[in-house]
Amino acid sequence: MTGASQFDGRLLVPLYVHPAVDPAAWQAVAAADPGRIAAVVLNLADGPGDTPDNVFAEAADELRKAGLPLLGYADTDYGRRPHAAVVDDILTYRQRHGITGVYLDQVATHPGALAHYRRLATAARAAGCATVVFGHGDHPDPGYAEVGLADLLVTFEGDWETYREMTLPLWTGRHAAARFCHLVYDVPAEEAGEAAALIAARRAGVGCAVPGTGDNPWSTLPHALSVTEPT
């Protein structure tokens, strides 16, 4: 593959592999051009973990020194997880890893949960998070795109075959492409260029395509970071 497979927008990198398991992946992310990386999502144990992890902390510090914005992963269980538990995760990430933002995952899509997520976004910003990402994984009610709520909406997370068949709701056209992110896994290397082009064509200013599959496809590097450029 050549540079043609690289996504032209910015990359959101879900780095869901421990640095002791795959140090090369962390090194590759740290070596990336900071201008191409919207943020790196830290996720030790579906959250910050119960106890500090020095190896993880040192690797995260290397990313921060490389100029990469760090987001802490916090599961919201589609609005079922208590507000205080989610906020505790955010505060723990801030204390241990100096995150500058939060990736709230499994965010509800229905309008009835908007008030809950407004409170979470407000609490995250009060805790020092300059960036709030809502990981819906699907297109939510348009109310979630209101100004002052989330900076970025992940409106697709799924496999490559499903992504090829996805259709965009008309309301997304009323917002800047920079507000949307598409995360696509199980993308074969030979189709990475097509995936990158499709993410851009669907007006997602932020995206990520990885080859990984299974329970944790995000343990693999994005195609855009594993590409060897021609010399």
Short mmCIF file of C-alpha atoms in Angstrom, two decimals:
data_model
loop_
_atom_site.label_atom_id
_atom_site.label_comp_id
_atom_site.label_asym_id
_atom_site.label_seq_id
_atom_site.Cartn_x
_atom_site.Cartn_y
_atom_site.Cartn_z
CA MET A 1 0.00 0.00 0.00
CA THR A 2 1.06 3.61 -0.54
CA GLY A 3 0.12 6.92 0.97
CA ALA A 4 -3.11 6.83 -1.05
CA SER A 5 -4.65 4.79 1.74
CA GLN A 6 -4.18 7.51 4.30
CA PHE A 7 -7.25 9.29 5.61
CA ASP A 8 -7.15 12.95 4.59
CA GLY A 9 -8.91 14.13 7.75
CA ARG A 10 -7.66 13.80 11.32
CA LEU A 11 -7.32 10.51 13.14
CA LEU A 12 -9.01 9.57 16.37
CA VAL A 13 -6.93 6.65 17.63
CA PRO A 14 -8.59 4.22 20.07
CA LEU A 15 -5.42 2.70 21.55
CA TYR A 16 -7.01 -0.21 23.36
CA VAL A 17 -3.95 -2.38 23.89
CA HIS A 18 -1.64 -2.32 26.90
CA PRO A 19 1.84 -0.95 26.16
CA ALA A 20 3.40 -4.03 27.75
CA VAL A 21 1.50 -6.23 25.26
CA ASP A 22 2.26 -4.19 22.13
CA PRO A 23 4.91 -1.55 22.80
CA ALA A 24 5.48 -1.11 19.06
CA ALA A 25 1.91 0.14 18.59
CA TRP A 26 2.36 2.80 21.25
CA GLN A 27 5.71 3.80 19.75
CA ALA A 28 4.13 4.13 16.30
CA VAL A 29 1.42 6.40 17.66
CA ALA A 30 3.97 8.49 19.57
CA ALA A 31 5.97 8.90 16.37
CA ALA A 32 2.99 10.09 14.33
CA ASP A 33 2.63 13.66 13.10
CA PRO A 34 0.68 15.43 15.86
CA GLY A 35 -1.03 17.54 13.22
CA ARG A 36 -2.78 14.45 11.88
CA ILE A 37 -4.00 13.15 15.23
CA ALA A 38 -7.21 14.60 16.64
CA ALA A 39 -6.68 12.62 19.85
CA VAL A 40 -5.63 9.28 21.31
CA VAL A 41 -8.15 7.43 23.48
CA LEU A 42 -6.65 5.81 26.58
CA ASN A 43 -8.47 2.74 27.84
CA LEU A 44 -6.79 0.59 30.48
CA ALA A 45 -9.71 -1.59 31.61
CA ASP A 46 -12.91 -0.22 30.07
CA GLY A 47 -11.96 2.81 32.12
CA PRO A 48 -8.94 3.96 34.15
CA GLY A 49 -8.65 0.75 36.15
CA ASP A 50 -8.94 0.22 39.89
CA THR A 51 -5.27 0.83 40.68
CA PRO A 52 -2.47 2.87 39.07
CA ASP A 53 -0.44 1.11 36.38
CA ASN A 54 3.07 2.53 36.08
CA VAL A 55 3.82 0.97 32.69
CA PHE A 56 0.60 2.39 31.24
CA ALA A 57 1.26 5.78 32.86
CA GLU A 58 4.78 6.01 31.45
CA ALA A 59 3.60 5.12 27.95
CA ALA A 60 0.78 7.68 28.15
CA ASP A 61 3.32 10.27 29.28
CA GLU A 62 5.36 9.58 26.14
CA LEU A 63 2.30 10.29 24.00
CA ARG A 64 1.67 13.52 25.85
CA LYS A 65 5.33 14.58 25.41
CA ALA A 66 4.91 13.90 21.68
CA GLY A 67 2.19 16.56 21.62
CA LEU A 68 -0.77 14.21 21.24
CA PRO A 69 -4.07 15.12 22.96
CA LEU A 70 -5.21 12.34 25.29
CA LEU A 71 -8.81 11.35 25.98
CA GLY A 72 -9.84 9.06 28.82
CA TYR A 73 -12.33 6.31 27.97
CA ALA A 74 -15.42 6.16 30.19
CA ASP A 75 -18.34 3.81 29.64
CA THR A 76 -21.79 5.36 30.14
CA ASP A 77 -23.81 2.17 29.42
CA TYR A 78 -26.34 4.07 27.29
CA GLY A 79 -27.28 6.34 30.18
CA ARG A 80 -27.65 3.56 32.74
CA ARG A 81 -24.31 4.06 34.49
CA PRO A 82 -24.61 6.54 37.39
CA HIS A 83 -23.43 10.08 36.79
CA ALA A 84 -21.06 9.95 39.78
CA ALA A 85 -19.34 6.77 38.53
CA VAL A 86 -18.61 8.31 35.13
CA VAL A 87 -17.32 11.52 36.69
CA ASP A 88 -15.10 9.50 39.03
CA ASP A 89 -13.51 7.85 35.97
CA ILE A 90 -12.83 11.28 34.45
CA LEU A 91 -11.24 12.58 37.65
CA THR A 92 -9.10 9.46 37.96
CA TYR A 93 -7.81 9.87 34.40
CA ARG A 94 -7.05 13.53 35.08
CA GLN A 95 -5.10 12.67 38.20
CA ARG A 96 -3.13 9.74 36.78
CA HIS A 97 -2.62 10.68 33.14
CA GLY A 98 -3.33 14.39 32.73
CA ILE A 99 -5.96 13.86 30.05
CA THR A 100 -7.24 16.92 28.20
CA GLY A 101 -10.54 15.34 27.19
CA VAL A 102 -12.92 12.45 27.66
CA TYR A 103 -14.34 9.81 25.33
CA LEU A 104 -17.77 8.90 26.67
CA ASP A 105 -18.64 5.55 25.12
CA GLN A 106 -21.92 3.71 24.69
CA VAL A 107 -23.77 7.01 24.63
CA ALA A 108 -27.53 6.80 24.16
CA THR A 109 -29.05 8.01 20.91
CA HIS A 110 -32.61 8.82 22.01
CA PRO A 111 -33.67 12.36 23.05
CA GLY A 112 -34.85 11.23 26.48
CA ALA A 113 -31.23 10.89 27.65
CA LEU A 114 -30.12 14.35 26.54
CA ALA A 115 -30.42 15.91 29.99
CA HIS A 116 -28.23 13.17 31.48
CA TYR A 117 -25.51 13.75 28.89
CA ARG A 118 -25.70 17.52 29.27
CA ARG A 119 -24.87 17.02 32.94
CA LEU A 120 -21.99 14.70 32.09
CA ALA A 121 -20.56 17.11 29.51
CA THR A 122 -20.81 19.99 31.98
CA ALA A 123 -19.11 17.93 34.69
CA ALA A 124 -16.34 16.86 32.31
CA ARG A 125 -15.58 20.45 31.35
CA ALA A 126 -15.63 21.48 35.00
CA ALA A 127 -13.08 18.72 35.67
CA GLY A 128 -10.73 20.24 33.09
CA CYS A 129 -11.67 18.40 29.90
CA ALA A 130 -11.39 20.76 26.95
CA THR A 131 -12.71 18.08 24.57
CA VAL A 132 -15.81 15.94 25.04
CA VAL A 133 -16.50 13.10 22.61
CA PHE A 134 -19.78 11.18 22.50
CA GLY A 135 -19.30 7.61 21.30
CA HIS A 136 -22.78 6.80 20.02
CA GLY A 137 -21.64 4.33 17.39
CA ASP A 138 -24.74 5.25 15.39
CA HIS A 139 -26.50 8.44 14.37
CA PRO A 140 -28.27 9.90 17.39
CA ASP A 141 -31.18 12.27 17.70
CA PRO A 142 -30.13 15.63 16.19
CA GLY A 143 -30.32 17.21 19.65
CA TYR A 144 -26.98 15.61 20.54
CA ALA A 145 -25.30 17.92 18.00
CA GLU A 146 -26.40 21.07 19.81
CA VAL A 147 -23.71 23.65 20.46
CA GLY A 148 -21.97 23.30 23.81
CA LEU A 149 -22.73 19.61 24.31
CA ALA A 150 -20.10 17.36 22.66
CA ASP A 151 -17.27 18.58 20.48
CA LEU A 152 -17.27 15.37 18.45
CA LEU A 153 -19.93 12.75 17.77
CA VAL A 154 -18.89 9.23 16.81
CA THR A 155 -21.83 8.44 14.56
CA PHE A 156 -20.50 5.15 13.26
CA GLU A 157 -18.55 2.36 14.93
CA GLY A 158 -18.68 -0.98 13.21
CA ASP A 159 -17.21 -3.29 10.62
CA TRP A 160 -16.27 -2.40 7.09
CA GLU A 161 -19.07 -4.28 5.35
CA THR A 162 -21.70 -2.55 7.49
CA TYR A 163 -20.07 0.83 6.87
CA ARG A 164 -20.26 0.40 3.13
CA GLU A 165 -24.04 0.08 3.40
CA MET A 166 -24.58 2.96 5.85
CA THR A 167 -26.72 5.94 4.82
CA LEU A 168 -26.38 9.43 6.29
CA PRO A 169 -29.38 11.19 7.86
CA LEU A 170 -30.09 14.54 6.23
CA TRP A 171 -29.64 16.49 9.48
CA THR A 172 -25.89 15.82 9.51
CA GLY A 173 -25.51 18.17 6.54
CA ARG A 174 -26.37 21.12 8.79
CA HIS A 175 -23.14 20.69 10.75
CA ALA A 176 -19.45 20.93 9.96
CA ALA A 177 -17.66 17.72 9.02
CA ALA A 178 -15.31 18.33 11.97
CA ARG A 179 -18.17 17.47 14.33
CA PHE A 180 -18.36 13.85 13.15
CA CYS A 181 -16.16 10.78 13.49
CA HIS A 182 -16.48 7.34 11.88
CA LEU A 183 -14.63 4.36 13.37
CA VAL A 184 -14.36 1.36 11.06
CA TYR A 185 -12.79 -2.01 11.83
CA ASP A 186 -12.15 -5.22 9.88
CA VAL A 187 -10.82 -3.19 6.96
CA PRO A 188 -8.47 -5.28 4.77
CA ALA A 189 -5.19 -3.57 3.93
CA GLU A 190 -5.98 -3.63 0.22
CA GLU A 191 -9.23 -1.74 0.86
CA ALA A 192 -7.81 0.85 3.27
CA GLY A 193 -7.75 3.48 0.53
CA GLU A 194 -11.41 2.90 -0.28
CA ALA A 195 -12.30 3.16 3.41
CA ALA A 196 -10.42 6.45 3.75
CA ALA A 197 -12.16 7.87 0.70
CA LEU A 198 -15.57 6.80 1.97
CA ILE A 199 -15.02 8.37 5.40
CA ALA A 200 -14.14 11.65 3.68
CA ALA A 201 -17.05 11.41 1.24
CA ARG A 202 -19.45 10.96 4.14
CA ARG A 203 -18.27 14.24 5.65
CA ALA A 204 -16.62 12.80 8.74
CA GLY A 205 -13.74 15.16 9.46
CA VAL A 206 -12.30 12.68 11.95
CA GLY A 207 -12.02 8.93 11.46
CA CYS A 208 -10.10 5.73 11.90
CA ALA A 209 -9.91 2.50 9.92
CA VAL A 210 -8.18 -0.55 11.41
CA PRO A 211 -7.65 -4.15 10.29
CA GLY A 212 -8.64 -5.62 13.67
CA THR A 213 -11.61 -7.90 14.27
CA GLY A 214 -13.14 -9.76 17.20
CA ASP A 215 -13.92 -8.52 20.68
CA ASN A 216 -11.31 -5.75 20.59
CA PRO A 217 -10.53 -4.65 17.03
CA TRP A 218 -9.01 -1.46 18.43
CA SER A 219 -5.96 -3.34 19.65
CA THR A 220 -4.57 -2.88 16.12
CA LEU A 221 -2.97 0.20 14.63
CA PRO A 222 -4.92 2.37 12.18
CA HIS A 223 -4.01 1.68 8.59
CA ALA A 224 -2.95 5.33 8.25
CA LEU A 225 -0.22 4.82 10.88
CA SER A 226 1.01 1.45 9.68
CA VAL A 227 1.42 2.44 6.03
CA THR A 228 4.93 2.42 4.63
CA GLU A 229 5.40 5.40 2.40
CA PRO A 230 7.30 4.92 -0.86
CA THR A 231 10.80 6.32 -0.97
#
